[in-house]
């Protein structure tokens, strides 16, 4: 079984990720080594390396492997960064970030998912991931500024609190838009303000909380 998962990961990296143009070696190495099957529900383990998002309970999903890889690459991490993730979910994206950056802070608002991610990341021995419970649409000011912020749920617009918590030269990777129409954006804190760029259309669950989508809007 272990060998099968390793082979599946190799295939995932070559056929789904590298072939589509994500080629940062640290990102490919991380995705080759992290046991994604441990992060999905037991009954979905056989599909863990498929080219698709997977439900993780509470109406939430773990993103398609290619999207995890692309978003990670867009942060342009070198290894010494403090990074913030909003939407811990399964904990998989946090694990990918933690195998590249120095420290990862990740915020989840649903207690069931927070508990599960915390248990799995503990079992796998990640000591540089700090999990926080609460509304991540306001970021996590205490540990700011961040060289990278990655949001894994779609926001109506990039929350000002997240832009405010970026370090100079830091990058925010965030899906922006509504249920039917979203684009992945990269915001960078440059001299005198922020630059931003649209990357590609995406489909994410909604960011909730103060600067997210409210009941009835999504
Ligand atoms: N990064 C996750 C995917 C998470 S799906 C993974 O690798 O598995 C999006 C997650 O964002 C869900 O778990 C959802 O509960 C969470 N979320 C949505 N709005 C949030 C908010 N305002 N603060 C914190 N978490 C939020």
mmCIF file of C-alpha atoms and ligand atoms in Angstrom:
data_model
loop_
_atom_site.group_PDB
_atom_site.id
_atom_site.type_symbol
_atom_site.label_atom_id
_atom_site.label_comp_id
_atom_site.label_asym_id
_atom_site.label_seq_id
_atom_site.Cartn_x
_atom_site.Cartn_y
_atom_site.Cartn_z
ATOM 1 C CA UNK A 1 0.000 0.000 0.000
ATOM 2 C CA UNK A 2 2.801 2.388 0.920
ATOM 3 C CA UNK A 3 4.530 1.831 -2.435
ATOM 4 C CA UNK A 4 1.256 2.346 -4.263
ATOM 5 C CA UNK A 5 0.806 5.741 -2.607
ATOM 6 C CA UNK A 6 4.375 6.714 -3.499
ATOM 7 C CA UNK A 7 3.785 5.797 -7.119
ATOM 8 C CA UNK A 8 0.520 7.700 -7.134
ATOM 9 C CA UNK A 9 2.345 10.776 -5.828
ATOM 10 C CA UNK A 10 4.986 10.520 -8.556
ATOM 11 C CA UNK A 11 2.246 10.342 -11.142
ATOM 12 C CA UNK A 12 0.384 13.247 -9.555
ATOM 13 C CA UNK A 13 3.510 15.422 -9.710
ATOM 14 C CA UNK A 14 4.532 14.549 -13.252
ATOM 15 C CA UNK A 15 1.156 14.216 -14.982
ATOM 16 C CA UNK A 16 -0.936 16.826 -13.165
ATOM 17 C CA UNK A 17 1.486 19.419 -11.848
ATOM 18 C CA UNK A 18 4.780 19.621 -13.751
ATOM 19 C CA UNK A 19 3.050 19.030 -17.073
ATOM 20 C CA UNK A 20 0.839 22.071 -16.436
ATOM 21 C CA UNK A 21 3.862 24.268 -15.837
ATOM 22 C CA UNK A 22 4.402 24.314 -12.070
ATOM 23 C CA UNK A 23 8.100 23.564 -11.813
ATOM 24 C CA UNK A 24 9.552 25.143 -8.646
ATOM 25 C CA UNK A 25 11.677 22.260 -7.282
ATOM 26 C CA UNK A 26 10.716 22.904 -3.639
ATOM 27 C CA UNK A 27 7.026 22.696 -4.516
ATOM 28 C CA UNK A 28 7.413 19.488 -6.496
ATOM 29 C CA UNK A 29 9.575 17.936 -3.753
ATOM 30 C CA UNK A 30 7.022 18.831 -1.089
ATOM 31 C CA UNK A 31 4.161 17.312 -3.033
ATOM 32 C CA UNK A 32 6.189 14.219 -3.831
ATOM 33 C CA UNK A 33 6.848 13.568 -0.145
ATOM 34 C CA UNK A 34 3.695 14.613 1.758
ATOM 35 C CA UNK A 35 1.185 11.767 2.310
ATOM 36 C CA UNK A 36 -1.927 13.511 0.934
ATOM 37 C CA UNK A 37 -3.957 10.347 1.602
ATOM 38 C CA UNK A 38 -3.606 10.970 5.354
ATOM 39 C CA UNK A 39 -5.422 14.298 5.028
ATOM 40 C CA UNK A 40 -8.536 13.074 3.193
ATOM 41 C CA UNK A 41 -11.353 11.093 4.891
ATOM 42 C CA UNK A 42 -10.573 7.348 5.155
ATOM 43 C CA UNK A 43 -13.209 6.419 2.594
ATOM 44 C CA UNK A 44 -11.570 8.723 -0.005
ATOM 45 C CA UNK A 45 -7.971 7.530 0.422
ATOM 46 C CA UNK A 46 -8.046 5.651 -2.874
ATOM 47 C CA UNK A 47 -8.733 8.937 -4.695
ATOM 48 C CA UNK A 48 -6.296 11.068 -2.730
ATOM 49 C CA UNK A 49 -3.901 11.553 -5.661
ATOM 50 C CA UNK A 50 -6.548 12.049 -8.347
ATOM 51 C CA UNK A 51 -6.771 15.262 -10.353
ATOM 52 C CA UNK A 52 -9.712 16.606 -8.362
ATOM 53 C CA UNK A 53 -10.809 18.346 -5.159
ATOM 54 C CA UNK A 54 -12.168 15.998 -2.441
ATOM 55 C CA UNK A 55 -14.865 16.656 0.203
ATOM 56 C CA UNK A 56 -13.447 16.781 3.748
ATOM 57 C CA UNK A 57 -16.719 17.192 5.666
ATOM 58 C CA UNK A 58 -18.654 20.241 6.882
ATOM 59 C CA UNK A 59 -19.288 21.178 3.225
ATOM 60 C CA UNK A 60 -15.580 21.921 2.693
ATOM 61 C CA UNK A 61 -13.026 20.508 0.227
ATOM 62 C CA UNK A 62 -9.301 19.883 -0.083
ATOM 63 C CA UNK A 63 -8.209 21.563 -3.329
ATOM 64 C CA UNK A 64 -7.110 19.726 -6.457
ATOM 65 C CA UNK A 65 -3.345 18.942 -6.220
ATOM 66 C CA UNK A 66 -2.485 21.231 -9.161
ATOM 67 C CA UNK A 67 -4.180 24.200 -7.486
ATOM 68 C CA UNK A 68 -2.309 23.550 -4.212
ATOM 69 C CA UNK A 69 0.961 23.442 -6.175
ATOM 70 C CA UNK A 70 0.181 26.546 -8.229
ATOM 71 C CA UNK A 71 -0.855 28.644 -5.214
ATOM 72 C CA UNK A 72 2.264 27.572 -3.331
ATOM 73 C CA UNK A 73 4.524 28.419 -6.272
ATOM 74 C CA UNK A 74 2.890 31.855 -6.608
ATOM 75 C CA UNK A 75 4.119 32.748 -3.092
ATOM 76 C CA UNK A 76 7.721 32.408 -4.380
ATOM 77 C CA UNK A 77 9.015 31.079 -1.057
ATOM 78 C CA UNK A 78 12.748 30.648 -0.494
ATOM 79 C CA UNK A 79 12.689 28.909 2.883
ATOM 80 C CA UNK A 80 13.086 31.501 5.625
ATOM 81 C CA UNK A 81 9.583 32.979 5.526
ATOM 82 C CA UNK A 82 6.796 33.263 8.052
ATOM 83 C CA UNK A 83 3.612 32.455 6.168
ATOM 84 C CA UNK A 84 -0.106 32.721 6.986
ATOM 85 C CA UNK A 85 -2.783 30.411 5.597
ATOM 86 C CA UNK A 86 -6.492 31.172 5.943
ATOM 87 C CA UNK A 87 -8.696 28.046 5.877
ATOM 88 C CA UNK A 88 -6.750 25.119 7.372
ATOM 89 C CA UNK A 89 -9.386 22.574 6.279
ATOM 90 C CA UNK A 90 -7.650 19.189 6.105
ATOM 91 C CA UNK A 91 -4.230 20.675 6.917
ATOM 92 C CA UNK A 92 -2.693 19.509 3.617
ATOM 93 C CA UNK A 93 -1.917 22.952 2.177
ATOM 94 C CA UNK A 94 -0.392 23.939 5.518
ATOM 95 C CA UNK A 95 1.868 20.868 5.354
ATOM 96 C CA UNK A 96 2.998 21.800 1.837
ATOM 97 C CA UNK A 97 3.802 25.348 2.970
ATOM 98 C CA UNK A 98 5.565 24.097 6.116
ATOM 99 C CA UNK A 99 7.906 21.872 4.187
ATOM 100 C CA UNK A 100 9.171 24.966 2.331
ATOM 101 C CA UNK A 101 8.806 27.992 4.654
ATOM 102 C CA UNK A 102 10.227 28.462 8.153
ATOM 103 C CA UNK A 103 6.927 28.863 10.024
ATOM 104 C CA UNK A 104 3.280 28.547 9.015
ATOM 105 C CA UNK A 105 0.383 30.068 10.912
ATOM 106 C CA UNK A 106 -2.960 28.682 9.772
ATOM 107 C CA UNK A 107 -6.445 29.784 10.814
ATOM 108 C CA UNK A 108 -9.632 27.666 10.701
ATOM 109 C CA UNK A 109 -13.063 28.713 11.917
ATOM 110 C CA UNK A 110 -14.831 25.294 12.021
ATOM 111 C CA UNK A 111 -13.890 23.446 15.244
ATOM 112 C CA UNK A 112 -14.342 19.923 13.781
ATOM 113 C CA UNK A 113 -11.876 20.608 10.964
ATOM 114 C CA UNK A 114 -9.490 22.438 13.280
ATOM 115 C CA UNK A 115 -9.388 19.409 15.615
ATOM 116 C CA UNK A 116 -8.875 16.903 12.844
ATOM 117 C CA UNK A 117 -6.118 18.898 11.102
ATOM 118 C CA UNK A 118 -4.426 19.460 14.415
ATOM 119 C CA UNK A 119 -4.416 15.718 15.158
ATOM 120 C CA UNK A 120 -3.080 14.684 11.737
ATOM 121 C CA UNK A 121 -0.375 17.361 11.580
ATOM 122 C CA UNK A 122 0.654 16.276 15.101
ATOM 123 C CA UNK A 123 0.801 12.611 14.085
ATOM 124 C CA UNK A 124 2.947 13.500 11.081
ATOM 125 C CA UNK A 125 5.300 15.490 13.305
ATOM 126 C CA UNK A 126 5.024 19.014 11.895
ATOM 127 C CA UNK A 127 6.495 21.301 14.532
ATOM 128 C CA UNK A 128 6.579 24.515 12.458
ATOM 129 C CA UNK A 129 2.810 24.793 11.917
ATOM 130 C CA UNK A 130 0.822 26.846 14.426
ATOM 131 C CA UNK A 131 -2.926 26.275 14.232
ATOM 132 C CA UNK A 132 -5.342 28.977 15.328
ATOM 133 C CA UNK A 133 -9.112 28.807 15.677
ATOM 134 C CA UNK A 134 -11.215 31.795 14.627
ATOM 135 C CA UNK A 135 -12.160 34.157 11.818
ATOM 136 C CA UNK A 136 -9.217 34.278 9.431
ATOM 137 C CA UNK A 137 -10.838 36.951 7.270
ATOM 138 C CA UNK A 138 -9.176 39.336 9.735
ATOM 139 C CA UNK A 139 -5.836 37.540 9.417
ATOM 140 C CA UNK A 140 -3.737 36.742 12.468
ATOM 141 C CA UNK A 141 -2.262 40.108 13.477
ATOM 142 C CA UNK A 142 -0.188 38.797 16.399
ATOM 143 C CA UNK A 143 2.398 37.056 14.217
ATOM 144 C CA UNK A 144 2.398 39.626 11.377
ATOM 145 C CA UNK A 145 3.938 40.799 9.120
ATOM 146 C CA UNK A 146 3.986 37.823 6.769
ATOM 147 C CA UNK A 147 6.121 37.322 3.682
ATOM 148 C CA UNK A 148 3.304 35.244 2.239
ATOM 149 C CA UNK A 149 -0.439 34.901 2.871
ATOM 150 C CA UNK A 150 -2.462 32.183 1.164
ATOM 151 C CA UNK A 151 -6.275 32.109 1.343
ATOM 152 C CA UNK A 152 -7.992 28.834 0.422
ATOM 153 C CA UNK A 153 -11.576 30.125 0.258
ATOM 154 C CA UNK A 154 -13.105 32.689 -2.122
ATOM 155 C CA UNK A 155 -13.448 36.241 -0.797
ATOM 156 C CA UNK A 156 -15.708 39.047 -2.115
ATOM 157 C CA UNK A 157 -12.492 41.092 -2.362
ATOM 158 C CA UNK A 158 -9.032 40.856 -0.769
ATOM 159 C CA UNK A 159 -9.639 41.724 2.923
ATOM 160 C CA UNK A 160 -7.848 44.927 3.946
ATOM 161 C CA UNK A 161 -6.686 43.214 7.156
ATOM 162 C CA UNK A 162 -4.740 40.673 5.082
ATOM 163 C CA UNK A 163 -3.125 43.335 2.899
ATOM 164 C CA UNK A 164 -2.196 45.227 6.077
ATOM 165 C CA UNK A 165 -0.454 42.129 7.491
ATOM 166 C CA UNK A 166 1.884 41.694 4.503
ATOM 167 C CA UNK A 167 5.578 42.482 4.871
ATOM 168 C CA UNK A 168 7.246 44.728 2.275
ATOM 169 C CA UNK A 169 7.595 42.646 -0.876
ATOM 170 C CA UNK A 170 5.185 40.071 0.604
ATOM 171 C CA UNK A 171 2.590 38.320 -1.541
ATOM 172 C CA UNK A 172 -1.084 37.487 -0.964
ATOM 173 C CA UNK A 173 -2.512 34.623 -3.050
ATOM 174 C CA UNK A 174 -6.307 34.628 -2.934
ATOM 175 C CA UNK A 175 -9.343 33.462 -4.926
ATOM 176 C CA UNK A 176 -11.660 36.444 -5.401
ATOM 177 C CA UNK A 177 -15.258 36.282 -6.558
ATOM 178 C CA UNK A 178 -18.676 34.723 -6.081
ATOM 179 C CA UNK A 179 -20.062 31.183 -6.276
ATOM 180 C CA UNK A 180 -20.244 31.236 -10.075
ATOM 181 C CA UNK A 181 -17.226 33.350 -10.999
ATOM 182 C CA UNK A 182 -13.846 33.469 -9.272
ATOM 183 C CA UNK A 183 -10.332 34.353 -10.272
ATOM 184 C CA UNK A 184 -7.100 33.500 -8.480
ATOM 185 C CA UNK A 185 -5.229 36.736 -7.747
ATOM 186 C CA UNK A 186 -1.754 37.584 -6.495
ATOM 187 C CA UNK A 187 -1.292 40.852 -4.591
ATOM 188 C CA UNK A 188 2.189 42.135 -3.810
ATOM 189 C CA UNK A 189 3.125 44.872 -1.364
ATOM 190 C CA UNK A 190 5.326 47.217 -3.360
ATOM 191 C CA UNK A 191 6.681 50.697 -2.660
ATOM 192 C CA UNK A 192 3.730 53.040 -2.318
ATOM 193 C CA UNK A 193 0.988 50.433 -2.378
ATOM 194 C CA UNK A 194 0.003 47.103 -3.903
ATOM 195 C CA UNK A 195 0.245 45.590 -7.353
ATOM 196 C CA UNK A 196 -2.043 42.766 -8.401
ATOM 197 C CA UNK A 197 -2.411 40.234 -11.130
ATOM 198 C CA UNK A 198 -5.134 37.780 -12.255
ATOM 199 C CA UNK A 199 -3.844 34.236 -12.708
ATOM 200 C CA UNK A 200 -6.721 31.939 -13.759
ATOM 201 C CA UNK A 201 -10.398 31.139 -13.105
ATOM 202 C CA UNK A 202 -10.931 28.872 -10.090
ATOM 203 C CA UNK A 203 -13.704 27.342 -7.942
ATOM 204 C CA UNK A 204 -13.428 27.550 -4.151
ATOM 205 C CA UNK A 205 -15.785 27.298 -1.188
ATOM 206 C CA UNK A 206 -16.712 30.696 0.315
ATOM 207 C CA UNK A 207 -14.605 32.619 2.794
ATOM 208 C CA UNK A 208 -16.911 33.348 5.739
ATOM 209 C CA UNK A 209 -16.444 35.758 8.626
ATOM 210 C CA UNK A 210 -16.368 39.532 8.865
ATOM 211 C CA UNK A 211 -14.703 40.228 5.499
ATOM 212 C CA UNK A 212 -16.073 37.114 3.804
ATOM 213 C CA UNK A 213 -19.411 36.140 2.280
ATOM 214 C CA UNK A 214 -22.392 36.373 4.625
ATOM 215 C CA UNK A 215 -25.452 34.120 4.833
ATOM 216 C CA UNK A 216 -27.721 34.637 1.835
ATOM 217 C CA UNK A 217 -25.047 36.364 -0.275
ATOM 218 C CA UNK A 218 -23.268 33.294 -1.644
HETATM 219 N N1 LIG B 1 -6.488 24.572 2.743
HETATM 220 C C1 LIG B 1 -7.432 23.489 2.946
HETATM 221 C C2 LIG B 1 -8.673 23.648 2.095
HETATM 222 C C3 LIG B 1 -9.701 24.295 2.886
HETATM 223 S S1 LIG B 1 -11.313 24.574 2.235
HETATM 224 C C4 LIG B 1 -6.808 22.140 2.726
HETATM 225 O O1 LIG B 1 -5.630 22.065 2.339
HETATM 226 O O2 LIG B 1 -7.485 21.146 2.980
HETATM 227 C C5 LIG B 1 -11.541 26.171 2.949
HETATM 228 C C6 LIG B 1 -11.516 26.231 4.439
HETATM 229 O O3 LIG B 1 -11.654 27.582 4.828
HETATM 230 C C7 LIG B 1 -12.627 25.465 5.134
HETATM 231 O O4 LIG B 1 -12.095 24.578 6.050
HETATM 232 C C8 LIG B 1 -13.433 26.573 5.824
HETATM 233 O O5 LIG B 1 -14.000 26.172 7.043
HETATM 234 C C9 LIG B 1 -12.377 27.634 6.031
HETATM 235 N N2 LIG B 1 -12.861 29.002 6.228
HETATM 236 C C10 LIG B 1 -13.824 29.659 5.530
HETATM 237 N N3 LIG B 1 -13.935 30.929 5.988
HETATM 238 C C11 LIG B 1 -13.030 31.058 6.988
HETATM 239 C C12 LIG B 1 -12.674 32.138 7.847
HETATM 240 N N4 LIG B 1 -13.250 33.341 7.773
HETATM 241 N N5 LIG B 1 -11.694 31.917 8.767
HETATM 242 C C13 LIG B 1 -11.092 30.707 8.855
HETATM 243 N N6 LIG B 1 -11.388 29.659 8.068
HETATM 244 C C14 LIG B 1 -12.350 29.836 7.143
#
